[in-house]
Structures are given as C-alpha cells and as structure tokens.
Amino acid sequence: DGGITQSPKYLFRKEGQNVTLSCEQNLNHDAMYWYRQDPGQGLRLIYYSQIVNDFQKGDIAEGYSVSREKKESFPLTVTSAQKNPTAFYLCASSISQHEAFFGQGTRLTVV
Amino acid sequence: AQRVTQPEKLLSVFKGAPVELKCNYSYSGSPELFWYVQYSRQRLQLLLRHISRESIKGFTADLNKGETSFHLKKPFAQEEDSAMYYCALSGPMGTSGSARQLTFGSGTQLTVLP
C-alpha cells in the first residue's frame, strides 16, 4: 500500500523531553513538509524540504528540528524549547507543483 | 512573504443552496493555488487546483489575480460536502533549487444542513 505514513498515531511526552515524530513515504516524492494543526488556526508550516540534505524553516520552526538524510524519510523532533507542543502534527509529500499527499497525523500531548 | 486568508471559520448552508468559500492570498509573483478538503476521520486531500481548471464534485474555483482571490463555489450543496476546506498557495521553485513553500489558510468548516 503506497503512500505516506506517520507514526505513532498518539504520542505522550513529559515536559522537558525531546520527542521525534516519524514520517515515511514510498511515493518517490522530492518535497516533504511538516505542519502543525491547531483548532481555529488551520495548518501552519514548521519545516519543508525539497531534496535530501536540504530543508527550510517554515513559519513556526522555533523549538523544532528536522533531518532529511533519505528521500523517503523526514523525521520531526519536538524539542524542550517548544513552549506549547501539544498539537496535531501532519506530514505531507509532493512532486513539485503537484498534489501534496498527507499522512494520517500524530497527536502529541505533553503530560 | 506568502499568505492565505480564509475569512470564514464556519459556514452553514441548506442542501441545494449555492455555496461559496472565500480565499484571498498575498504573493508577489505567480502562485499556484489549491483547495484541499478534510472529511471527518479522513486524511486531508486535494480537491482541485487552479492550473487544471477542472470541476471536482461540482466545485469550481477561479483565480482572480486582480482581486488576489481564489474562491471555491458550488451551485447546489449536498450534505456529503460537509467538511473542512483549506485554501493553499505554492510559490515557484527557488532560484537555488530550494524548496517551494506550501502555505495553507486557517480553513473553513462547511456544514450542509438537510
């Protein structure tokens, strides 16, 4: 089943801990994106990447980090510097100027 | 900076009535505009894009560069159209081959009443 997979579906983190969200795609897409979805605020871009070993900050990159060591993978780390990390996180991939495909999302809760 | 504005967070219409979801954008250049939809318990998915000029599920959207708008319209709403709708904008590839930013609006929750 081809597509884009995010794991885990639910994630709990203690305050002060870093946590990494996984995003894998087998669509051979070059571009990958991370968004944060909060009620009433829509999707806000955290980081995006066009090719391996290259990524750009989005609108709300503070407190987050990413890597793009492989074309298929674009993990997002939520660091302890992120003051309000509880949210729904969406990963997407696309071929340039074409449709973006989204994962099912990861709901992160800080406890 | 690129920006997408959807002024209505909630929109309710009756079945069979026309519906228009507003989208305005800010971008200094020629953007690519999209509408994405998220049905309950489903993934966010593409509804339509302006470059293809197609009608999907009876929805159309016209890019108006003068008004910097890309409103989504449907002449007769159906109950199954109830969903969250997002307008999105993508700029061209950077000159250094850097990634293209895909920016979304805050979304409009459409409810079609029976």
PDB file of N, CA, C and O in Angstrom, chain A residues 31-80:
ATOM      1  N   ALA A  31       9.650  16.545  -2.461  1.00  0.00           N
ATOM      2  CA  ALA A  31       9.323  17.521  -1.420  1.00  0.00           C
ATOM      3  C   ALA A  31       8.582  16.876  -0.256  1.00  0.00           C
ATOM      4  O   ALA A  31       7.716  16.026  -0.443  1.00  0.00           O
ATOM      5  N   MET A  32       8.938  17.302   0.949  1.00  0.00           N
ATOM      6  CA  MET A  32       8.237  16.859   2.148  1.00  0.00           C
ATOM      7  C   MET A  32       8.035  18.042   3.072  1.00  0.00           C
ATOM      8  O   MET A  32       8.822  18.991   3.066  1.00  0.00           O
ATOM      9  N   TYR A  33       6.955  17.968   3.847  1.00  0.00           N
ATOM     10  CA  TYR A  33       6.535  19.103   4.678  1.00  0.00           C
ATOM     11  C   TYR A  33       6.089  18.610   6.054  1.00  0.00           C
ATOM     12  O   TYR A  33       5.511  17.522   6.176  1.00  0.00           O
ATOM     13  N   TRP A  34       6.238  19.469   7.047  1.00  0.00           N
ATOM     14  CA  TRP A  34       5.649  19.240   8.371  1.00  0.00           C
ATOM     15  C   TRP A  34       4.772  20.438   8.716  1.00  0.00           C
ATOM     16  O   TRP A  34       5.203  21.601   8.605  1.00  0.00           O
ATOM     17  N   TYR A  35       3.539  20.117   9.147  1.00  0.00           N
ATOM     18  CA  TYR A  35       2.602  21.146   9.577  1.00  0.00           C
ATOM     19  C   TYR A  35       2.115  20.845  10.980  1.00  0.00           C
ATOM     20  O   TYR A  35       2.043  19.691  11.401  1.00  0.00           O
ATOM     21  N   ARG A  36       1.710  21.908  11.625  1.00  0.00           N
ATOM     22  CA  ARG A  36       1.054  21.783  12.910  1.00  0.00           C
ATOM     23  C   ARG A  36      -0.381  22.272  12.728  1.00  0.00           C
ATOM     24  O   ARG A  36      -0.623  23.324  12.124  1.00  0.00           O
ATOM     25  N   GLN A  37      -1.333  21.481  13.222  1.00  0.00           N
ATOM     26  CA  GLN A  37      -2.746  21.827  13.070  1.00  0.00           C
ATOM     27  C   GLN A  37      -3.352  22.081  14.439  1.00  0.00           C
ATOM     28  O   GLN A  37      -3.411  21.169  15.276  1.00  0.00           O
ATOM     29  N   ASP A  38      -3.762  23.300  14.689  1.00  0.00           N
ATOM     30  CA  ASP A  38      -4.420  23.668  15.931  1.00  0.00           C
ATOM     31  C   ASP A  38      -5.829  24.150  15.621  1.00  0.00           C
ATOM     32  O   ASP A  38      -6.063  24.764  14.578  1.00  0.00           O
ATOM     33  N   PRO A  39      -6.776  23.921  16.502  1.00  0.00           N
ATOM     34  CA  PRO A  39      -8.160  24.355  16.263  1.00  0.00           C
ATOM     35  C   PRO A  39      -8.212  25.850  15.987  1.00  0.00           C
ATOM     36  O   PRO A  39      -7.662  26.659  16.739  1.00  0.00           O
ATOM     37  N   GLY A  40      -8.901  26.211  14.916  1.00  0.00           N
ATOM     38  CA  GLY A  40      -9.073  27.625  14.582  1.00  0.00           C
ATOM     39  C   GLY A  40      -7.884  28.278  13.921  1.00  0.00           C
ATOM     40  O   GLY A  40      -7.962  29.442  13.532  1.00  0.00           O
ATOM     41  N   GLN A  41      -6.775  27.547  13.790  1.00  0.00           N
ATOM     42  CA  GLN A  41      -5.581  28.155  13.189  1.00  0.00           C
ATOM     43  C   GLN A  41      -5.159  27.457  11.910  1.00  0.00           C
ATOM     44  O   GLN A  41      -4.178  27.844  11.296  1.00  0.00           O
ATOM     45  N   GLY A  42      -5.850  26.433  11.521  1.00  0.00           N
ATOM     46  CA  GLY A  42      -5.511  25.756  10.286  1.00  0.00           C
ATOM     47  C   GLY A  42      -4.163  25.058  10.364  1.00  0.00           C
ATOM     48  O   GLY A  42      -3.727  24.627  11.432  1.00  0.00           O
ATOM     49  N   LEU A  43      -3.515  24.955   9.228  1.00  0.00           N
ATOM     50  CA  LEU A  43      -2.213  24.296   9.129  1.00  0.00           C
ATOM     51  C   LEU A  43      -1.118  25.356   9.090  1.00  0.00           C
ATOM     52  O   LEU A  43      -1.134  26.246   8.243  1.00  0.00           O
ATOM     53  N   ARG A  44      -0.178  25.232   9.989  1.00  0.00           N
ATOM     54  CA  ARG A  44       0.956  26.153   9.985  1.00  0.00           C
ATOM     55  C   ARG A  44       2.221  25.361   9.673  1.00  0.00           C
ATOM     56  O   ARG A  44       2.488  24.336  10.276  1.00  0.00           O
ATOM     57  N   LEU A  45       3.017  25.898   8.768  1.00  0.00           N
ATOM     58  CA  LEU A  45       4.186  25.198   8.265  1.00  0.00           C
ATOM     59  C   LEU A  45       5.340  25.286   9.246  1.00  0.00           C
ATOM     60  O   LEU A  45       5.732  26.381   9.663  1.00  0.00           O
ATOM     61  N   ILE A  46       5.910  24.129   9.579  1.00  0.00           N
ATOM     62  CA  ILE A  46       7.027  24.085  10.511  1.00  0.00           C
ATOM     63  C   ILE A  46       8.359  24.043   9.744  1.00  0.00           C
ATOM     64  O   ILE A  46       9.221  24.896   9.932  1.00  0.00           O
ATOM     65  N   TYR A  47       8.516  23.032   8.921  1.00  0.00           N
ATOM     66  CA  TYR A  47       9.705  22.866   8.089  1.00  0.00           C
ATOM     67  C   TYR A  47       9.289  22.231   6.765  1.00  0.00           C
ATOM     68  O   TYR A  47       8.278  21.556   6.691  1.00  0.00           O
ATOM     69  N   TYR A  48      10.111  22.457   5.730  1.00  0.00           N
ATOM     70  CA  TYR A  48       9.896  21.783   4.473  1.00  0.00           C
ATOM     71  C   TYR A  48      11.231  21.480   3.819  1.00  0.00           C
ATOM     72  O   TYR A  48      12.243  22.123   4.111  1.00  0.00           O
ATOM     73  N   SER A  49      11.198  20.497   2.935  1.00  0.00           N
ATOM     74  CA  SER A  49      12.430  20.025   2.301  1.00  0.00           C
ATOM     75  C   SER A  49      12.141  19.659   0.853  1.00  0.00           C
ATOM     76  O   SER A  49      11.146  19.009   0.560  1.00  0.00           O
ATOM     77  N   GLN A  50      13.015  20.096  -0.038  1.00  0.00           N
ATOM     78  CA  GLN A  50      12.854  19.779  -1.452  1.00  0.00           C
ATOM     79  C   GLN A  50      13.693  18.564  -1.871  1.00  0.00           C
ATOM     80  O   GLN A  50      13.286  17.778  -2.723  1.00  0.00           O
ATOM     81  N   ILE A  51      14.874  18.442  -1.270  1.00  0.00           N
ATOM     82  CA  ILE A  51      15.761  17.344  -1.636  1.00  0.00           C
ATOM     83  C   ILE A  51      16.487  16.849  -0.398  1.00  0.00           C
ATOM     84  O   ILE A  51      16.480  17.488   0.655  1.00  0.00           O
ATOM     85  N   VAL A  52      17.151  15.718  -0.564  1.00  0.00           N
ATOM     86  CA  VAL A  52      17.920  15.147   0.539  1.00  0.00           C
ATOM     87  C   VAL A  52      18.975  16.140   1.011  1.00  0.00           C
ATOM     88  O   VAL A  52      19.578  16.851   0.210  1.00  0.00           O
ATOM     89  N   ASN A  53      19.149  16.184   2.328  1.00  0.00           N
ATOM     90  CA  ASN A  53      20.144  17.042   2.981  1.00  0.00           C
ATOM     91  C   ASN A  53      19.888  18.532   2.821  1.00  0.00           C
ATOM     92  O   ASN A  53      20.800  19.346   2.987  1.00  0.00           O
ATOM     93  N   ASP A  54      18.656  18.879   2.478  1.00  0.00           N
ATOM     94  CA  ASP A  54      18.272  20.286   2.392  1.00  0.00           C
ATOM     95  C   ASP A  54      16.903  20.485   2.996  1.00  0.00           C
ATOM     96  O   ASP A  54      15.973  19.715   2.701  1.00  0.00           O
ATOM     97  N   PHE A  55      16.743  21.495   3.843  1.00  0.00           N
ATOM     98  CA  PHE A  55      15.441  21.811   4.393  1.00  0.00           C
ATOM     99  C   PHE A  55      15.403  23.290   4.770  1.00  0.00           C
ATOM    100  O   PHE A  55      16.449  23.922   4.964  1.00  0.00           O
ATOM    101  N   GLN A  56      14.194  23.810   4.827  1.00  0.00           N
ATOM    102  CA  GLN A  56      13.978  25.230   5.087  1.00  0.00           C
ATOM    103  C   GLN A  56      13.027  25.410   6.259  1.00  0.00           C
ATOM    104  O   GLN A  56      12.105  24.607   6.455  1.00  0.00           O
ATOM    105  N   LYS A  57      13.221  26.464   7.014  1.00  0.00           N
ATOM    106  CA  LYS A  57      12.293  26.787   8.092  1.00  0.00           C
ATOM    107  C   LYS A  57      10.983  27.318   7.515  1.00  0.00           C
ATOM    108  O   LYS A  57      10.980  28.081   6.547  1.00  0.00           O
ATOM    109  N   GLY A  58       9.899  26.921   8.155  1.00  0.00           N
ATOM    110  CA  GLY A  58       8.601  27.465   7.816  1.00  0.00           C
ATOM    111  C   GLY A  58       8.263  28.628   8.730  1.00  0.00           C
ATOM    112  O   GLY A  58       9.153  29.306   9.250  1.00  0.00           O
ATOM    113  N   ASP A  59       6.978  28.817   8.961  1.00  0.00           N
ATOM    114  CA  ASP A  59       6.536  29.976   9.745  1.00  0.00           C
ATOM    115  C   ASP A  59       6.716  29.812  11.257  1.00  0.00           C
ATOM    116  O   ASP A  59       6.801  30.796  11.984  1.00  0.00           O
ATOM    117  N   ILE A  60       6.766  28.556  11.722  1.00  0.00           N
ATOM    118  CA  ILE A  60       6.816  28.338  13.178  1.00  0.00           C
ATOM    119  C   ILE A  60       7.877  27.295  13.527  1.00  0.00           C
ATOM    120  O   ILE A  60       7.619  26.349  14.249  1.00  0.00           O
ATOM    121  N   ALA A  61       9.096  27.485  13.055  1.00  0.00           N
ATOM    122  CA  ALA A  61      10.160  26.488  13.223  1.00  0.00           C
ATOM    123  C   ALA A  61      10.776  26.468  14.624  1.00  0.00           C
ATOM    124  O   ALA A  61      11.434  25.489  14.999  1.00  0.00           O
ATOM    125  N   GLU A  62      10.586  27.510  15.404  1.00  0.00           N
ATOM    126  CA  GLU A  62      11.246  27.579  16.708  1.00  0.00           C
ATOM    127  C   GLU A  62      10.804  26.438  17.607  1.00  0.00           C
ATOM    128  O   GLU A  62       9.619  26.188  17.796  1.00  0.00           O
ATOM    129  N   GLY A  63      11.798  25.738  18.170  1.00  0.00           N
ATOM    130  CA  GLY A  63      11.505  24.624  19.060  1.00  0.00           C
ATOM    131  C   GLY A  63      11.383  23.293  18.355  1.00  0.00           C
ATOM    132  O   GLY A  63      11.089  22.276  18.984  1.00  0.00           O
ATOM    133  N   TYR A  64      11.602  23.303  17.045  1.00  0.00           N
ATOM    134  CA  TYR A  64      11.546  22.076  16.239  1.00  0.00           C
ATOM    135  C   TYR A  64      12.850  21.889  15.470  1.00  0.00           C
ATOM    136  O   TYR A  64      13.552  22.855  15.201  1.00  0.00           O
ATOM    137  N   SER A  65      13.137  20.635  15.120  1.00  0.00           N
ATOM    138  CA  SER A  65      14.262  20.368  14.230  1.00  0.00           C
ATOM    139  C   SER A  65      13.899  19.201  13.331  1.00  0.00           C
ATOM    140  O   SER A  65      13.031  18.384  13.669  1.00  0.00           O
ATOM    141  N   VAL A  66      14.536  19.146  12.160  1.00  0.00           N
ATOM    142  CA  VAL A  66      14.276  18.073  11.197  1.00  0.00           C
ATOM    143  C   VAL A  66      15.591  17.602  10.606  1.00  0.00           C
ATOM    144  O   VAL A  66      16.637  18.223  10.764  1.00  0.00           O
ATOM    145  N   SER A  67      15.508  16.492   9.899  1.00  0.00           N
ATOM    146  CA  SER A  67      16.624  15.997   9.103  1.00  0.00           C
ATOM    147  C   SER A  67      16.054  15.379   7.837  1.00  0.00           C
ATOM    148  O   SER A  67      14.897  14.960   7.805  1.00  0.00           O
ATOM    149  N   ARG A  68      16.861  15.323   6.802  1.00  0.00           N
ATOM    150  CA  ARG A  68      16.433  14.682   5.552  1.00  0.00           C
ATOM    151  C   ARG A  68      17.631  13.916   4.988  1.00  0.00           C
ATOM    152  O   ARG A  68      18.235  14.270   3.996  1.00  0.00           O
ATOM    153  N   GLU A  69      17.956  12.823   5.662  1.00  0.00           N
ATOM    154  CA  GLU A  69      19.094  12.003   5.256  1.00  0.00           C
ATOM    155  C   GLU A  69      18.734  11.050   4.130  1.00  0.00           C
ATOM    156  O   GLU A  69      19.608  10.588   3.394  1.00  0.00           O
ATOM    157  N   LYS A  70      17.453  10.722   4.020  1.00  0.00           N
ATOM    158  CA  LYS A  70      16.975   9.857   2.955  1.00  0.00           C
ATOM    159  C   LYS A  70      15.767  10.503   2.291  1.00  0.00           C
ATOM    160  O   LYS A  70      15.004  11.216   2.953  1.00  0.00           O
ATOM    161  N   LYS A  71      15.579  10.230   1.040  1.00  0.00           N
ATOM    162  CA  LYS A  71      14.457  10.805   0.305  1.00  0.00           C
ATOM    163  C   LYS A  71      13.125  10.398   0.930  1.00  0.00           C
ATOM    164  O   LYS A  71      12.164  11.157   0.941  1.00  0.00           O
ATOM    165  N   GLU A  72      13.080   9.162   1.454  1.00  0.00           N
ATOM    166  CA  GLU A  72      11.819   8.613   1.941  1.00  0.00           C
ATOM    167  C   GLU A  72      11.427   9.108   3.325  1.00  0.00           C
ATOM    168  O   GLU A  72      10.288   8.932   3.753  1.00  0.00           O
ATOM    169  N   SER A  73      12.354   9.694   4.051  1.00  0.00           N
ATOM    170  CA  SER A  73      12.131   9.942   5.466  1.00  0.00           C
ATOM    171  C   SER A  73      12.370  11.406   5.840  1.00  0.00           C
ATOM    172  O   SER A  73      13.361  12.011   5.404  1.00  0.00           O
ATOM    173  N   PHE A  74      11.500  11.956   6.680  1.00  0.00           N
ATOM    174  CA  PHE A  74      11.614  13.360   7.097  1.00  0.00           C
ATOM    175  C   PHE A  74      11.143  13.465   8.550  1.00  0.00           C
ATOM    176  O   PHE A  74      10.074  13.993   8.842  1.00  0.00           O
ATOM    177  N   PRO A  75      11.931  12.979   9.493  1.00  0.00           N
ATOM    178  CA  PRO A  75      11.515  12.996  10.900  1.00  0.00           C
ATOM    179  C   PRO A  75      11.536  14.394  11.506  1.00  0.00           C
ATOM    180  O   PRO A  75      12.390  15.211  11.163  1.00  0.00           O
ATOM    181  N   LEU A  76      10.608  14.624  12.395  1.00  0.00           N
ATOM    182  CA  LEU A  76      10.492  15.904  13.089  1.00  0.00           C
ATOM    183  C   LEU A  76      10.755  15.695  14.577  1.00  0.00           C
ATOM    184  O   LEU A  76      10.128  14.828  15.199  1.00  0.00           O
ATOM    185  N   THR A  77      11.677  16.466  15.135  1.00  0.00           N
ATOM    186  CA  THR A  77      11.931  16.407  16.570  1.00  0.00           C
ATOM    187  C   THR A  77      11.337  17.637  17.239  1.00  0.00           C
ATOM    188  O   THR A  77      11.621  18.770  16.832  1.00  0.00           O
ATOM    189  N   VAL A  78      10.515  17.381  18.226  1.00  0.00           N
ATOM    190  CA  VAL A  78       9.947  18.463  19.028  1.00  0.00           C
ATOM    191  C   VAL A  78      10.834  18.585  20.265  1.00  0.00           C
ATOM    192  O   VAL A  78      10.923  17.651  21.068  1.00  0.00           O
ATOM    193  N   THR A  79      11.519  19.675  20.388  1.00  0.00           N
ATOM    194  CA  THR A  79      12.484  19.808  21.471  1.00  0.00           C
ATOM    195  C   THR A  79      11.836  20.440  22.710  1.00  0.00           C
ATOM    196  O   THR A  79      10.715  20.965  22.653  1.00  0.00           O
ATOM    197  N   SER A  80      12.588  20.426  23.785  1.00  0.00           N
ATOM    198  CA  SER A  80      12.081  21.003  25.033  1.00  0.00           C
ATOM    199  C   SER A  80      11.938  22.526  24.926  1.00  0.00           C
ATOM    200  O   SER A  80      11.286  23.146  25.759  1.00  0.00           O
TER     201      SER A  80
END
